[in-house]
mmCIF file of C-alpha atoms and ligand atoms in Angstrom:
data_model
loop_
_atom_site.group_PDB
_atom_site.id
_atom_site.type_symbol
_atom_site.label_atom_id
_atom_site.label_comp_id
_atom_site.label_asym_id
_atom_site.label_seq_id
_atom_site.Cartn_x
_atom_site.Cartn_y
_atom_site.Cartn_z
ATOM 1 C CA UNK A 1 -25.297 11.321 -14.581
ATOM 2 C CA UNK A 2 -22.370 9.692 -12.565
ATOM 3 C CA UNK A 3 -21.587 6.149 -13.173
ATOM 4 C CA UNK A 4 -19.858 5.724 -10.488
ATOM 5 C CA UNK A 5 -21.584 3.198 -8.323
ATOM 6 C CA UNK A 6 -22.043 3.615 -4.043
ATOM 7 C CA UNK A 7 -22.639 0.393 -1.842
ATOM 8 C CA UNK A 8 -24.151 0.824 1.551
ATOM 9 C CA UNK A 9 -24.373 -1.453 4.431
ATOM 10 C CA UNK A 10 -25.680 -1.667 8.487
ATOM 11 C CA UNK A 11 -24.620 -3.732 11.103
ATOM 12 C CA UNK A 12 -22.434 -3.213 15.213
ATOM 13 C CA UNK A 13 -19.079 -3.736 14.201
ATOM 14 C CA UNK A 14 -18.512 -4.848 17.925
ATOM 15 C CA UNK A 15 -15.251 -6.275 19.025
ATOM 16 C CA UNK A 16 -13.803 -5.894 15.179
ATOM 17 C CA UNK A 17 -13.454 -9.405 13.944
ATOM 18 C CA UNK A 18 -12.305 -11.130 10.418
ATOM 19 C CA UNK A 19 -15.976 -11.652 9.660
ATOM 20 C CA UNK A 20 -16.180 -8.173 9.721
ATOM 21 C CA UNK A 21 -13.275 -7.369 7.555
ATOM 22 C CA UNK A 22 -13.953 -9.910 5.081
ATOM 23 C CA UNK A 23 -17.341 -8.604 4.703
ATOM 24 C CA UNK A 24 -15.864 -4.960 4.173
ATOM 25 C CA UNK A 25 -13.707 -5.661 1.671
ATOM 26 C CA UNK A 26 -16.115 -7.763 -0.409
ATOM 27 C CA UNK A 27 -18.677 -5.159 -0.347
ATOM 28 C CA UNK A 28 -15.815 -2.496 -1.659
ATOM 29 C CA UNK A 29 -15.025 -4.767 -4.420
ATOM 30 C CA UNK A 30 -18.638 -4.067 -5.354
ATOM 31 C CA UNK A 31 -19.105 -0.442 -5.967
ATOM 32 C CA UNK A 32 -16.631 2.722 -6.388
ATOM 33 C CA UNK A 33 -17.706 3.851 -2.807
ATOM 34 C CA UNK A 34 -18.522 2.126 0.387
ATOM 35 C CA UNK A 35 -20.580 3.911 3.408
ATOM 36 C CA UNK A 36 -20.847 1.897 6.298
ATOM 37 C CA UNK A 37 -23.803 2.666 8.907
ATOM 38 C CA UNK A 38 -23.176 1.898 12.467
ATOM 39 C CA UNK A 39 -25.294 1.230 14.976
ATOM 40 C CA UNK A 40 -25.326 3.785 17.877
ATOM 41 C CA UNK A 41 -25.143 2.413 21.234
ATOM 42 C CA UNK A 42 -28.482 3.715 21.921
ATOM 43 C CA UNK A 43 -29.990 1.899 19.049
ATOM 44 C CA UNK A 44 -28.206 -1.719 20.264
ATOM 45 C CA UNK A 45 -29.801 -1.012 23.895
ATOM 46 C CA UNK A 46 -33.296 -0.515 22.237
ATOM 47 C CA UNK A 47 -32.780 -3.445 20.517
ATOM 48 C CA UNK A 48 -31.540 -5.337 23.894
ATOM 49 C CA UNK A 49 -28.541 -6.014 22.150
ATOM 50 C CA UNK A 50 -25.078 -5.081 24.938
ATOM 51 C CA UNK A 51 -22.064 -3.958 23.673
ATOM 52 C CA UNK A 52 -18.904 -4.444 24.688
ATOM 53 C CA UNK A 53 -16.982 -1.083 22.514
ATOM 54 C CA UNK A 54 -18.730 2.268 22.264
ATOM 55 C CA UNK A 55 -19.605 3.639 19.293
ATOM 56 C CA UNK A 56 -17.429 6.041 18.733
ATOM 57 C CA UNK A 57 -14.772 3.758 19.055
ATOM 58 C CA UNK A 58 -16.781 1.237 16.600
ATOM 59 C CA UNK A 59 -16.850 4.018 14.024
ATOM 60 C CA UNK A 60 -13.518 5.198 14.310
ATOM 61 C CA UNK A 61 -11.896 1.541 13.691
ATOM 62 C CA UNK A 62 -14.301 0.741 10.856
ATOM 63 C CA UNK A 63 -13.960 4.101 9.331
ATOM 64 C CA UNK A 64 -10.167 3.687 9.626
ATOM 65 C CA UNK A 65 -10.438 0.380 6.999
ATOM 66 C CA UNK A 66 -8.623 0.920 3.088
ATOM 67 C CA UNK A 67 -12.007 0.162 1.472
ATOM 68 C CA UNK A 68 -14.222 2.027 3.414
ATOM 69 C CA UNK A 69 -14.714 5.681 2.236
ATOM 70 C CA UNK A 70 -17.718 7.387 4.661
ATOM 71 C CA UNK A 71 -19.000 5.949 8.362
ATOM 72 C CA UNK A 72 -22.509 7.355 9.007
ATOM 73 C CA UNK A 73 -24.688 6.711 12.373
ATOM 74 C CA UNK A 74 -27.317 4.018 12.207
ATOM 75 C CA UNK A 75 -29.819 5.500 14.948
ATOM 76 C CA UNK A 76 -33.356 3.695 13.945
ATOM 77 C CA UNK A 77 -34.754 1.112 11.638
ATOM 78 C CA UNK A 78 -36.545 3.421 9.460
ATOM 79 C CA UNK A 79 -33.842 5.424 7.900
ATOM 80 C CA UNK A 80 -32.679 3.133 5.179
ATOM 81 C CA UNK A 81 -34.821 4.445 2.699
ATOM 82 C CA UNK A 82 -33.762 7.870 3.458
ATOM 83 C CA UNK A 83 -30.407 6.936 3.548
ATOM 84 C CA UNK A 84 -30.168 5.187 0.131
ATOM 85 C CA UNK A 85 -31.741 8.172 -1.636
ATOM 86 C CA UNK A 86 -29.359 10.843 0.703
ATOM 87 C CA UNK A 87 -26.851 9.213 -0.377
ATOM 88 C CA UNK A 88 -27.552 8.508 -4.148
ATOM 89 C CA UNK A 89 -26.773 4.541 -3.175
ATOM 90 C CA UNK A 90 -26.667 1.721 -5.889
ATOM 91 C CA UNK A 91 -26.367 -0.840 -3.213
ATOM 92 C CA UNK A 92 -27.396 -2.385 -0.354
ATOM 93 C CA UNK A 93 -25.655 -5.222 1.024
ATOM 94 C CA UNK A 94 -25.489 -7.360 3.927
ATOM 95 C CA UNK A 95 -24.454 -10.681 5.513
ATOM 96 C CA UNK A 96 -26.779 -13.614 4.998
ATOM 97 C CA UNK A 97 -28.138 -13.896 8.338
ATOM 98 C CA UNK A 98 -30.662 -10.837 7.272
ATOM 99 C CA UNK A 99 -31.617 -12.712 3.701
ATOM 100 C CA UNK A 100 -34.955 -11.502 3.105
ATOM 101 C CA UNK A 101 -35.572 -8.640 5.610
ATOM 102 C CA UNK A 102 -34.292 -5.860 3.476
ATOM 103 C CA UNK A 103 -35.866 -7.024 0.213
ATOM 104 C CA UNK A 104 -38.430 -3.803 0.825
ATOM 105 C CA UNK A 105 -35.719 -1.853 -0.368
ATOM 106 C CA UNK A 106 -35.555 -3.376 -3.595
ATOM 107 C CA UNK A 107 -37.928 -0.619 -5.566
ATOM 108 C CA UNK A 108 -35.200 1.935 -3.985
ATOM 109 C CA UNK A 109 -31.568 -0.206 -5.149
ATOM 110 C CA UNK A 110 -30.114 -3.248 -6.060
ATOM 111 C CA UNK A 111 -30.267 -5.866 -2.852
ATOM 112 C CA UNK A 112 -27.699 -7.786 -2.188
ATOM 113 C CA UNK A 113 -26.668 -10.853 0.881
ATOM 114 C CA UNK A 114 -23.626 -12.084 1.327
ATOM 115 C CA UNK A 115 -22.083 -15.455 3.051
ATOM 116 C CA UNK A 116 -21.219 -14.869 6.070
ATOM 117 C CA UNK A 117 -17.681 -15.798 7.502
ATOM 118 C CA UNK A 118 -17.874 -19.653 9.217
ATOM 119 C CA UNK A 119 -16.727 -19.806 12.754
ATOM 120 C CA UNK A 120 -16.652 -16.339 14.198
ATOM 121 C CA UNK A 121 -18.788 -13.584 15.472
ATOM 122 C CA UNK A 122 -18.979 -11.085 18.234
ATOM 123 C CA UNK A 123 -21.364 -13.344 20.159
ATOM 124 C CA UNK A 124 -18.436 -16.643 20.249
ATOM 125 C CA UNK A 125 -15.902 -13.617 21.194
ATOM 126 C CA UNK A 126 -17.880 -12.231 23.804
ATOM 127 C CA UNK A 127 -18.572 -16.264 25.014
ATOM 128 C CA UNK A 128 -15.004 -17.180 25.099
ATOM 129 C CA UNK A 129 -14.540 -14.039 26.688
ATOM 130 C CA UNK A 130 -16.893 -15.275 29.570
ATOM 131 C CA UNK A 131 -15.178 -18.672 29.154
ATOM 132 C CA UNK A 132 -11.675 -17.254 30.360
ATOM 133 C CA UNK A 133 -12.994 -15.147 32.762
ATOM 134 C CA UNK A 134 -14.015 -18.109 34.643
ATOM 135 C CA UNK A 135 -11.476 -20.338 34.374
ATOM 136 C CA UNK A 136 -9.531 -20.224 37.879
ATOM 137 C CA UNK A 137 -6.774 -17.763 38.260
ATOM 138 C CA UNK A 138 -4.502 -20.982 39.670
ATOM 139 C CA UNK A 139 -5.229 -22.889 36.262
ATOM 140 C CA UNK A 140 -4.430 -19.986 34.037
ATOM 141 C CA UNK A 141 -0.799 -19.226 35.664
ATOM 142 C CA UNK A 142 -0.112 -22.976 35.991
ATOM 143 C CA UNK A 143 -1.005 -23.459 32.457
ATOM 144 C CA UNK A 144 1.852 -20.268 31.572
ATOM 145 C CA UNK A 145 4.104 -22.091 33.925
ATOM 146 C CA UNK A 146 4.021 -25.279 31.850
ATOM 147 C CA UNK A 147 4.274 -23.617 28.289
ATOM 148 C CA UNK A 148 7.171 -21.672 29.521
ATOM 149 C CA UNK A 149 8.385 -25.068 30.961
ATOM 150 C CA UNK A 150 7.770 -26.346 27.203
ATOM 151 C CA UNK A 151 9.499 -23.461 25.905
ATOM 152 C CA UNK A 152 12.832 -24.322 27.640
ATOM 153 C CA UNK A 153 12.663 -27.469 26.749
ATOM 154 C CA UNK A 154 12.948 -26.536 23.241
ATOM 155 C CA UNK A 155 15.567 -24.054 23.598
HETATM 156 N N1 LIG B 1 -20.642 -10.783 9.302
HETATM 157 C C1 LIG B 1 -20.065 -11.679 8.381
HETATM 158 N N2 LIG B 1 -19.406 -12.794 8.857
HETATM 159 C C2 LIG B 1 -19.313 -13.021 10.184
HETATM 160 C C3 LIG B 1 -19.876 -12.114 11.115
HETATM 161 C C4 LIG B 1 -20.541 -10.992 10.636
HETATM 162 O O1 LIG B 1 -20.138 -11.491 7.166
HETATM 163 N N3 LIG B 1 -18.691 -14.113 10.592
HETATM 164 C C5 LIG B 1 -21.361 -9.633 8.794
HETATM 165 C C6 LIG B 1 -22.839 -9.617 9.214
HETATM 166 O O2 LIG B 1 -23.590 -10.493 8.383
HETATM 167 C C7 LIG B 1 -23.192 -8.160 9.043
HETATM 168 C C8 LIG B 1 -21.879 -7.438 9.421
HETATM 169 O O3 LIG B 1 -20.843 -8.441 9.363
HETATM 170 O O4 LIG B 1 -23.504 -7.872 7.696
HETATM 171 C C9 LIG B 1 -21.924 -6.811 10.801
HETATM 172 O O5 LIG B 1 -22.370 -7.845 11.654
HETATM 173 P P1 LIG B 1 -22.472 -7.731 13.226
HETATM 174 O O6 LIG B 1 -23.830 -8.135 13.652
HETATM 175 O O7 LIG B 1 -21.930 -6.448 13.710
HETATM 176 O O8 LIG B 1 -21.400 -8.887 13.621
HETATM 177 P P2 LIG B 1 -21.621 -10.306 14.277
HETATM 178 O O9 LIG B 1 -20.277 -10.898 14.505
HETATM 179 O O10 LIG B 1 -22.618 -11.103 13.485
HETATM 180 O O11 LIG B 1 -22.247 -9.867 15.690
HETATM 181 P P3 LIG B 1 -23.296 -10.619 16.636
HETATM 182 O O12 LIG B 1 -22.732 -11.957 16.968
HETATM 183 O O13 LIG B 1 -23.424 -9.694 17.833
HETATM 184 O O14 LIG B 1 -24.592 -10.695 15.837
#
């Protein structure tokens, strides 16, 4: 039998953020291998949930990090199980805002949360986002006038 040890986890990946990097790099200092499932857009709009990058995109940045080795589709709720035995996983790991709601899959793996990043999620981007949107087009080139007035000044 292989000791080598796989790590699995689920989540959006929308509007790739630290948070999400950090995460990704902790859970490939757990394990030998790290498969990350992502949700399909289809899944986020059953789930009410809008985002702002399609999924392809999603998995081609995610699957493009060092630590991760294998991107894989998350389509429905009910395919963890069949995922962690697919996939021969040791691990399944995800940020602490799920504590708790994956602990079913304890009699398949080892289950594992992890802190979450402070200060920064898709939901603050995508509000700051709709933040600058509405600040008026006067305010945002007179505010570039004065830090390029600034910027002469320290020439
Ligand atoms: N995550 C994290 N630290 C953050 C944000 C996210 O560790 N600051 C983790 C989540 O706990 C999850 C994974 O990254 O395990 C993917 O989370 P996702 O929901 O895609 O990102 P969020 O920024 O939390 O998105 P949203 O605000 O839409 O929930």
């Amino acid at each position: 039998m292989s000791s080598k040890k796989t790590i699995i986890t689920y989540g959006t990946f929308d509007m790739f953020h630290i948070g999400h990097l950090k995460l990704l790099q902790r859970l490939s200092g757990l394990a030998d291998e790290l498969i990350v499932a992502i949700s399909t857009d289809e899944f986020n709009r059953g789930k009410g949930k809008k985002v702002m990058i399609p999924y392809e995109q999603r998995a081609e940045i995610v699957e493009n990090i060092k630590c991760v080795d294998r991107v894989i589709p998350e389509e429905n709720w009910e395919q963890k199980v069949t995922d962690v035995k697919k996939y021969g996983i040791d691990i399944f790991a995800i940020g602490d805002d799920w504590r708790g709601e994956f602990d079913f899959l304890k009699e398949h793996c080892e289950v594992v949360y992890l802190e979450r990043t402070k200060d920064i999620s898709t939901t603050q981007l995508k509000r700051s986002l709709t933040n600058f949107i509405s600040i008026p087009k006067e305010d945002i080139i007179n505010a570039f006038e004065i830090i390029e007035a600034l910027k002469k000044d320290f020439e």
